[in-house]
Amino acid sequence: MAYIEPAPLMDKENPFEAMMSRFQTASQILGLDEQIYNVLKSPARQAIVSLPITMDDGRIRVFEGYRVIHSTILGPSKGGIRFDMHVNLDEVKALAAWMTWKCAVVDIPYGGAKGGVCCNPREMSAGEIERLMRSYTLSMIDIFGPDKDIPAPDMGTGPREMAWLMDEYSRTQGMTVNAVVTGKPIVLGGSLGRTEATGRGVMVTAMSAMQKLKINPYNATCAVQGFGNVGSWAARLLAERGLKVVAISDLYGAYHNENGVDIEAAVKYRDENKGSLEGFKGAESMPGEEILTLPVDLLVPAATEDVITSSNADKIQAKLIVEGANGPTSSKADSIINSKGITVTPDILSNAGGVTVSYFEWVQNRLGYKWTAERVNRRSDRIMKDAFDNVYKTAQDYKVPLRIAAYMVAIDKVAKTYKYRGGF
Ligand code: NAD
């Protein structure tokens, strides 16, 4: 069947609509049974809870929390908890489905979920956030569980919040259950290698794609947008493998050096400068948006969603785009990029190193054993490489872009599992 270009959406497209448009296209090409399509479209379970919290000034504020389980057909559901002002049920539903596809594409035995609380953690004290996280955990006590639904950090939450969740859950069970959540501090059973896992997966995906495109990493140049966890680790690991990282950027500035930016120096500068690259002296400053259109071999958008759109896609000069961020490319930009012959490894494949090592954290917790960083890295590299090869082969077989191929691999796996299990 010929590849059908996804119908371009209007300018107001958000990444979740973009995901649905690609889901539809992949389902059409697979010839997915309409009944299974309808099953996959709808989340399995949605919980909305009210969380009354005593604030530091003694007043009680009520927050709304959500947990959406998109699918548990492949195993317990997995997905982060977001603390953010913009959290709403629709967004959580879309993000939960996204997790199903991400876990399926890297072939880890998890379904997809997502949770969130509409709040502004930047304006809350540690005590208020702790009470909110513990209350959220108690409200979700019949949903969470190491064999049922395993949360993780997302925007606005981190290891500290996961420790509170683990503790609160454990109290209700009368024993320590560290496998109920991932992204914990190392002392509580967090995994070595988790911090760099997503950036490392980006690197493995980029190296695999460059091999197919016959790009020699020692002659290749690269630009990385976003210099947080994903971007800085990806830049560092790509530089270690011989690529010349000629540009990096964050919210506060973009920096270009034709001879290659010293990534270690940039990381050190950022860490000593409250997380910002502003004023970095190892490269020349340039306008932030230009990082996407530099004449480089590899572009890694690792900042945020919707940065490659119909208004700049035409100017992109990279041969390869490896998506580190979630949803950096709009579906309208897809067709422009495809027509230019640029290869894109999609988010659900290239940033899945994080959820892969979260899965390893859960495996280690259940084994009651700790792996070395070397073992974690070796195993996650193999999963990422196998996933890339599988998606690449699907793209060749069906003559579709890698993005559609990744959705096809994921949807096919989930749909086949539904068919075998039946029970409708
Ligand atoms: P982070 O907060 O550590 O870093 C984000 C970086 O992007 C910061 O340097 C920030 O200044 C920069 N940034 C934000 N908006 C920007 C813009 N418009 N232009 C340039 N720079 C901008 O976040 P992170 O954990 O590195 O996540 C980055 C992306 O990767 C997000 O889309 C996230 O959802 C996705 N992701 C992260 C993980 C993970 O394990 N951390 C896993 C999968 C996907």
Coordinates of C-alpha atoms and ligand atoms in Angstrom, one line a residue:
M1 CA 0.0 0.0 0.0
A2 CA 1.3 3.4 -0.9
Y3 CA 2.3 5.8 1.8
I4 CA -0.5 8.4 2.5
E5 CA 0.8 11.7 3.7
P6 CA -1.0 12.7 6.9
A7 CA -3.6 15.3 6.4
P8 CA -2.0 18.6 7.4
L9 CA -3.7 20.1 10.4
M10 CA -4.5 23.8 10.9
D11 CA -2.0 26.1 12.6
K12 CA -3.5 25.7 16.0
E13 CA -2.3 22.1 16.0
N14 CA -0.9 20.9 19.3
P15 CA 1.5 17.9 19.6
F16 CA -1.3 15.7 20.7
E17 CA -3.4 16.4 17.7
A18 CA -0.2 15.7 15.7
M19 CA 0.1 12.4 17.4
M20 CA -3.5 11.4 16.6
S21 CA -3.0 12.4 13.0
R22 CA 0.0 10.1 12.7
F23 CA -1.9 7.3 14.6
Q24 CA -4.6 7.5 12.0
T25 CA -2.2 7.4 9.1
A26 CA -0.3 4.4 10.5
S27 CA -3.6 2.6 11.3
Q28 CA -4.8 3.1 7.7
I29 CA -1.6 1.8 6.2
L30 CA -1.7 -1.2 8.5
G31 CA -5.3 -1.8 7.5
L32 CA -6.2 -1.8 11.2
D33 CA -9.6 -3.3 12.0
E34 CA -11.9 -0.3 12.7
Q35 CA -13.1 -2.0 15.9
I36 CA -9.5 -2.3 17.3
Y37 CA -8.9 1.3 16.2
N38 CA -11.8 2.4 18.3
V39 CA -10.5 0.3 21.3
L40 CA -7.0 1.9 20.9
K41 CA -8.4 5.4 20.6
S42 CA -10.2 5.3 24.0
P43 CA -8.3 5.2 27.3
A44 CA -9.0 2.1 29.4
R45 CA -9.6 4.1 32.6
Q46 CA -9.7 7.8 33.7
A47 CA -9.6 9.0 37.3
I48 CA -10.3 12.6 38.4
V49 CA -9.8 13.4 42.0
S50 CA -10.1 16.4 44.3
L51 CA -7.2 17.0 46.6
P52 CA -7.8 19.3 49.5
I53 CA -4.5 20.5 50.9
T54 CA -3.7 22.6 53.9
M55 CA -1.4 25.4 52.7
D56 CA 1.4 26.9 54.9
D57 CA -0.9 29.8 55.8
G58 CA -3.5 27.4 57.3
R59 CA -6.0 27.8 54.4
I60 CA -7.3 24.8 52.6
R61 CA -6.9 24.7 48.8
V62 CA -8.5 22.1 46.5
F63 CA -6.4 20.9 43.6
E64 CA -7.7 18.6 40.8
G65 CA -5.7 15.5 39.9
Y66 CA -5.9 13.1 37.1
R67 CA -4.6 9.6 36.2
V68 CA -5.4 8.1 32.8
I69 CA -4.6 4.6 31.9
H70 CA -4.6 4.3 28.2
S71 CA -3.8 0.6 27.9
T72 CA -2.6 -2.3 30.1
I73 CA -2.8 -4.9 27.3
L74 CA 1.0 -5.3 27.1
G75 CA 1.6 -5.1 30.9
P76 CA 1.3 -2.7 33.8
S77 CA 0.8 0.9 32.6
K78 CA 3.7 3.3 32.8
G79 CA 3.8 7.1 32.7
G80 CA 4.9 10.2 34.5
I81 CA 3.1 12.6 36.8
R82 CA 3.0 16.2 35.8
F83 CA 2.6 19.1 38.2
D84 CA 1.8 22.1 36.0
M85 CA -0.8 24.9 35.7
H86 CA -1.8 23.7 32.2
V87 CA -2.6 20.1 33.2
N88 CA -6.1 19.1 32.0
L89 CA -7.8 15.8 31.3
D90 CA -7.5 16.0 27.5
E91 CA -3.8 16.5 27.6
V92 CA -3.3 13.7 30.1
K93 CA -5.4 11.4 27.9
A94 CA -3.2 12.1 24.8
L95 CA 0.0 11.8 26.8
A96 CA -1.1 8.4 28.2
A97 CA -1.7 7.1 24.6
W98 CA 1.7 8.4 23.6
M99 CA 3.2 6.3 26.4
T100 CA 1.5 3.2 25.0
W101 CA 3.1 3.7 21.6
K102 CA 6.5 4.6 23.1
C103 CA 6.7 1.4 25.3
A104 CA 5.5 -0.8 22.4
V105 CA 8.0 0.6 19.9
V106 CA 10.9 -0.3 22.2
D107 CA 9.3 -3.6 23.0
I108 CA 9.1 -3.2 26.8
P109 CA 6.3 -5.0 28.6
Y110 CA 4.3 -2.0 29.6
G111 CA 1.1 -0.2 28.7
G112 CA 0.7 3.5 28.7
A113 CA -0.5 6.0 31.4
K114 CA -0.1 9.6 32.5
G115 CA -1.1 11.6 35.5
G116 CA -1.1 15.2 36.6
V117 CA -2.2 17.8 39.0
C118 CA -3.2 21.3 38.0
C119 CA -1.0 23.4 40.3
N120 CA 2.0 25.7 40.1
P121 CA 4.8 24.0 42.0
R122 CA 7.1 27.0 41.6
E123 CA 4.7 28.9 43.9
M124 CA 4.4 26.2 46.5
S125 CA 6.7 25.3 49.4
A126 CA 8.3 21.9 49.7
G127 CA 5.9 21.0 52.5
E128 CA 2.9 21.9 50.4
I129 CA 4.2 19.9 47.4
E130 CA 4.8 16.9 49.8
R131 CA 1.2 17.1 51.1
L132 CA -0.1 17.3 47.6
M133 CA 1.9 14.3 46.4
R134 CA 1.0 12.2 49.4
S135 CA -2.7 13.1 49.0
Y136 CA -2.6 12.3 45.2
T137 CA -0.9 9.0 46.0
L138 CA -3.6 8.0 48.5
S139 CA -6.4 9.0 46.0
M140 CA -4.8 6.7 43.4
I141 CA -4.1 3.9 45.8
D142 CA -6.3 1.4 44.0
I143 CA -4.8 2.4 40.6
F144 CA -1.1 2.4 41.4
G145 CA 0.8 -0.9 42.0
P146 CA 4.0 -2.5 40.8
D147 CA 1.9 -5.0 38.7
K148 CA -0.8 -2.5 37.8
D149 CA 0.3 1.1 37.2
I150 CA 3.8 2.5 37.7
P151 CA 4.2 6.3 37.8
A152 CA 7.4 8.3 37.2
P153 CA 8.5 11.9 37.1
D154 CA 7.4 14.4 34.5
M155 CA 7.3 18.2 34.2
G156 CA 7.3 19.7 37.7
T157 CA 8.1 16.5 39.5
G158 CA 11.4 14.7 40.2
P159 CA 13.1 12.1 42.4
R160 CA 12.0 13.9 45.6
E161 CA 8.3 13.6 44.7
M162 CA 8.8 10.0 43.7
A163 CA 10.3 9.3 47.1
W164 CA 7.2 10.7 48.8
L165 CA 5.0 8.7 46.5
M166 CA 6.9 5.5 47.2
D167 CA 6.8 6.1 51.0
E168 CA 3.1 6.9 51.0
Y169 CA 2.2 3.8 48.9
S170 CA 4.5 1.6 51.1
R171 CA 2.8 2.8 54.3
T172 CA -0.6 1.6 53.0
Q173 CA 0.9 -1.8 52.2
G174 CA 2.7 -2.2 55.5
M175 CA 6.0 -2.9 53.7
T176 CA 8.5 -1.1 51.4
V177 CA 7.3 -1.4 47.8
N178 CA 10.0 0.5 45.8
A179 CA 8.8 -1.0 42.4
V180 CA 5.6 1.0 42.6
V181 CA 7.4 4.1 41.0
T182 CA 10.5 4.8 39.0
G183 CA 12.7 7.8 38.8
K184 CA 13.5 7.5 42.6
P185 CA 16.7 8.7 44.2
I186 CA 19.4 6.1 43.9
V187 CA 19.4 5.3 47.6
L188 CA 15.7 4.3 47.4
G189 CA 16.3 2.0 44.5
G190 CA 16.7 4.4 41.6
S191 CA 18.8 3.0 38.7
L192 CA 22.3 4.0 37.8
G193 CA 22.3 5.3 34.3
R194 CA 18.8 6.9 34.5
T195 CA 20.0 10.5 34.4
E196 CA 21.7 10.1 31.1
A197 CA 19.4 7.5 29.7
T198 CA 17.3 9.6 27.3
G199 CA 20.3 11.5 25.9
R200 CA 22.1 8.2 25.5
G201 CA 19.2 6.7 23.6
V202 CA 19.2 9.8 21.3
M203 CA 22.9 9.2 20.7
V204 CA 22.4 5.5 19.9
T205 CA 19.5 6.3 17.6
A206 CA 21.6 9.0 15.8
M207 CA 24.5 6.7 15.4
S208 CA 22.3 3.9 14.0
A209 CA 20.6 6.4 11.5
M210 CA 24.0 7.8 10.5
Q211 CA 25.2 4.4 9.7
K212 CA 22.2 3.8 7.4
L213 CA 22.7 7.2 5.7
K214 CA 26.4 6.6 5.4
I215 CA 27.3 9.7 7.4
N216 CA 30.8 9.3 9.0
P217 CA 30.5 10.6 12.6
Y218 CA 34.1 11.8 12.5
N219 CA 33.2 14.1 9.5
A220 CA 29.8 15.1 10.8
T221 CA 28.5 18.3 12.4
C222 CA 25.6 18.6 14.8
A223 CA 23.3 21.2 16.4
V224 CA 21.4 20.6 19.6
Q225 CA 18.5 22.7 20.7
G226 CA 17.8 22.6 24.4
F227 CA 20.6 22.1 27.0
G228 CA 18.8 20.5 29.8
N229 CA 18.9 16.8 30.8
V230 CA 18.3 15.4 27.3
G231 CA 20.1 17.9 25.1
S232 CA 23.3 18.2 27.2
W233 CA 23.7 14.4 27.5
A234 CA 23.0 13.9 23.8
A235 CA 25.5 16.6 22.9
R236 CA 28.1 15.2 25.3
L237 CA 27.7 11.6 24.1
L238 CA 27.6 12.5 20.4
A239 CA 30.8 14.6 20.8
E240 CA 32.4 11.6 22.5
R241 CA 31.7 9.6 19.4
G242 CA 33.5 12.0 17.1
L243 CA 30.7 14.4 16.0
K244 CA 31.5 18.1 16.0
V245 CA 28.7 19.8 17.9
V246 CA 28.8 23.3 16.3
A247 CA 25.8 24.8 18.1
I248 CA 23.9 24.5 21.3
S249 CA 21.0 26.5 22.7
D250 CA 18.6 26.9 25.6
L251 CA 15.9 29.3 26.6
Y252 CA 18.4 32.0 27.4
G253 CA 20.7 31.9 24.4
A254 CA 22.1 30.1 21.3
Y255 CA 25.8 29.6 20.7
H256 CA 27.7 28.7 17.6
N257 CA 31.4 27.6 17.1
E258 CA 32.5 26.3 13.7
N259 CA 35.3 24.4 15.3
G260 CA 33.0 22.6 17.8
V261 CA 31.6 23.7 21.1
D262 CA 33.5 22.3 24.1
I263 CA 30.5 20.5 25.7
E264 CA 32.1 19.7 29.0
A265 CA 32.9 23.4 29.4
A266 CA 29.3 24.3 28.4
V267 CA 27.9 21.9 31.0
K268 CA 30.2 23.3 33.7
Y269 CA 29.2 26.8 32.8
R270 CA 25.5 26.0 32.9
D271 CA 25.8 24.2 36.2
E272 CA 27.5 27.2 37.7
N273 CA 25.1 29.7 36.1
K274 CA 21.8 28.6 37.6
G275 CA 21.1 26.2 34.8
S276 CA 21.4 28.8 32.0
L277 CA 23.9 29.1 29.1
E278 CA 23.4 32.9 29.0
G279 CA 26.8 34.6 28.6
F280 CA 28.7 31.4 27.7
K281 CA 32.0 32.5 26.2
G282 CA 33.1 29.3 24.4
A283 CA 31.1 30.2 21.2
E284 CA 29.5 33.1 19.4
S285 CA 26.0 34.1 20.4
M286 CA 23.4 33.9 17.6
P287 CA 19.6 34.2 17.4
G288 CA 17.9 31.2 19.0
E289 CA 15.7 30.2 16.1
E290 CA 18.7 29.9 13.8
I291 CA 19.9 26.8 15.5
L292 CA 17.3 24.8 13.6
T293 CA 18.3 25.9 10.2
L294 CA 22.1 25.7 10.3
P295 CA 23.9 23.7 7.6
V296 CA 24.7 20.6 9.8
D297 CA 24.4 16.9 9.2
L298 CA 22.5 16.2 12.4
L299 CA 19.9 18.3 14.2
V300 CA 18.7 17.3 17.7
P301 CA 15.7 19.2 18.9
A302 CA 15.8 18.4 22.6
A303 CA 14.0 21.4 24.1
T304 CA 10.3 21.5 23.8
E305 CA 7.3 20.7 21.6
D306 CA 6.3 22.3 18.3
V307 CA 9.5 24.0 17.3
I308 CA 9.7 22.6 13.7
T309 CA 6.6 23.9 12.0
S310 CA 5.4 24.8 8.5
S311 CA 7.0 28.2 8.9
N312 CA 10.6 27.0 9.3
A313 CA 10.6 23.4 8.0
D314 CA 11.5 24.6 4.5
K315 CA 14.7 26.3 5.8
I316 CA 16.1 23.2 7.6
Q317 CA 19.4 22.1 6.1
A318 CA 20.2 19.0 8.2
K319 CA 20.3 15.6 6.6
L320 CA 19.1 13.9 9.7
I321 CA 16.8 15.0 12.6
V322 CA 16.8 12.9 15.8
E323 CA 13.9 14.0 18.0
G324 CA 15.0 14.2 21.7
A325 CA 12.0 16.3 22.8
N326 CA 8.4 15.1 22.8
G327 CA 6.5 16.4 19.8
P328 CA 9.1 18.9 18.4
T329 CA 7.7 18.6 14.8
S330 CA 4.2 19.5 13.8
S331 CA 2.4 17.1 11.4
K332 CA 2.2 20.0 8.9
A333 CA 6.0 20.2 8.9
D334 CA 6.3 16.4 8.3
S335 CA 5.3 16.7 4.7
I336 CA 7.7 19.6 4.0
I337 CA 10.6 17.7 5.7
N338 CA 9.7 14.4 3.8
S339 CA 9.6 16.2 0.5
K340 CA 13.1 17.6 1.2
G341 CA 14.4 14.1 1.7
I342 CA 15.4 14.7 5.4
T343 CA 15.4 11.6 7.6
V344 CA 13.6 12.0 10.9
T345 CA 13.8 9.6 13.8
P346 CA 10.6 10.3 15.7
D347 CA 10.3 11.1 19.4
I348 CA 8.5 7.8 20.3
L349 CA 11.6 6.0 19.1
S350 CA 14.6 8.3 19.7
N351 CA 13.7 9.5 23.2
A352 CA 12.5 6.1 24.5
G353 CA 15.9 5.5 26.3
G354 CA 14.4 7.1 29.4
V355 CA 11.4 4.8 29.8
T356 CA 13.7 1.9 28.9
V357 CA 15.9 2.6 31.9
S358 CA 12.8 3.2 34.0
Y359 CA 11.8 -0.3 33.1
F360 CA 15.3 -1.5 34.2
E361 CA 14.8 0.3 37.5
W362 CA 11.5 -1.6 38.1
V363 CA 13.2 -4.9 37.1
Q364 CA 16.1 -4.3 39.5
N365 CA 13.6 -3.4 42.3
R366 CA 11.7 -6.6 41.7
L367 CA 14.9 -8.6 41.6
G368 CA 16.1 -7.0 44.8
Y369 CA 19.4 -6.4 43.0
K370 CA 21.4 -3.5 41.6
W371 CA 22.9 -3.5 38.2
T372 CA 26.1 -1.6 37.4
A373 CA 25.9 1.5 35.2
E374 CA 27.8 -0.5 32.6
R375 CA 25.1 -3.2 32.5
V376 CA 22.3 -0.7 32.4
N377 CA 23.9 1.1 29.4
R378 CA 24.7 -2.1 27.5
R379 CA 21.2 -3.4 27.8
S380 CA 19.5 -0.1 27.0
D381 CA 21.8 0.5 24.0
R382 CA 20.8 -2.9 22.7
I383 CA 17.1 -2.2 23.1
M384 CA 17.4 1.2 21.4
K385 CA 19.4 -0.3 18.5
D386 CA 17.0 -3.2 18.0
A387 CA 14.0 -0.8 18.1
F388 CA 15.7 1.4 15.5
D389 CA 16.4 -1.6 13.2
N390 CA 12.9 -2.8 13.5
V391 CA 11.4 0.6 12.7
Y392 CA 13.9 1.1 9.8
K393 CA 13.0 -2.3 8.3
T394 CA 9.2 -1.4 8.5
A395 CA 9.9 1.9 6.8
Q396 CA 11.7 0.1 4.0
D397 CA 9.1 -2.6 3.7
Y398 CA 6.2 -0.2 3.5
K399 CA 8.0 2.7 1.9
V400 CA 7.0 5.1 4.6
P401 CA 8.9 7.7 6.7
L402 CA 10.4 6.4 10.0
R403 CA 7.8 8.3 12.0
I404 CA 4.9 6.4 10.4
A405 CA 6.9 3.2 10.6
A406 CA 7.4 3.7 14.4
Y407 CA 3.6 4.1 14.9
M408 CA 3.0 1.1 12.7
V409 CA 5.3 -1.1 14.8
A410 CA 3.7 0.1 18.0
I411 CA 0.1 -0.1 16.9
D412 CA 0.6 -3.5 15.2
K413 CA 2.1 -4.9 18.4
V414 CA -0.8 -3.6 20.6
A415 CA -3.5 -4.6 18.1
K416 CA -2.1 -8.2 17.8
T417 CA -2.0 -8.5 21.6
Y418 CA -5.7 -7.4 21.8
K419 CA -6.6 -9.9 19.1
Y420 CA -4.8 -12.9 20.8
R421 CA -6.2 -12.0 24.2
G422 CA -9.7 -11.2 23.0
G423 CA -12.4 -11.1 25.7
F424 CA -14.4 -8.3 24.3
Ligands
NAD1 P1 14.9 20.1 30.9 O1 13.9 21.0 31.6 O2 16.0 19.5 31.6 O3 15.6 21.0 29.7 C1 14.9 21.7 28.7 C2 16.0 22.6 28.0 O4 15.4 23.2 26.9 C3 16.5 23.7 28.8 O5 17.8 23.9 28.5 C4 15.6 24.9 28.4 O6 16.2 26.2 28.6 C5 15.5 24.6 26.9 N1 14.4 25.2 26.2 C6 13.1 25.2 26.5 N2 12.4 25.8 25.6 C7 13.3 26.2 24.7 C8 13.2 26.9 23.4 N3 12.0 27.3 23.0 N4 14.3 27.1 22.7 C9 15.5 26.7 23.1 N5 15.6 26.0 24.3 C10 14.6 25.8 25.0 O7 14.0 19.1 30.1 P2 14.5 17.6 29.5 O8 14.2 16.6 30.6 O9 15.8 17.8 28.9 O10 13.4 17.4 28.4 C11 13.5 18.0 27.1 C12 12.5 17.4 26.2 O11 12.7 16.0 26.1 C13 11.0 17.6 26.6 O12 10.2 17.7 25.5 C14 10.7 16.3 27.4 O13 9.3 16.0 27.4 C15 11.5 15.3 26.5 N6 11.8 14.1 27.2 C16 12.6 14.0 28.3 C17 12.9 12.8 28.9 C18 13.8 12.7 30.1 O14 14.1 11.6 30.5 N7 14.2 13.9 30.7 C19 12.4 11.6 28.3 C20 11.6 11.7 27.2 C21 11.4 12.9 26.6

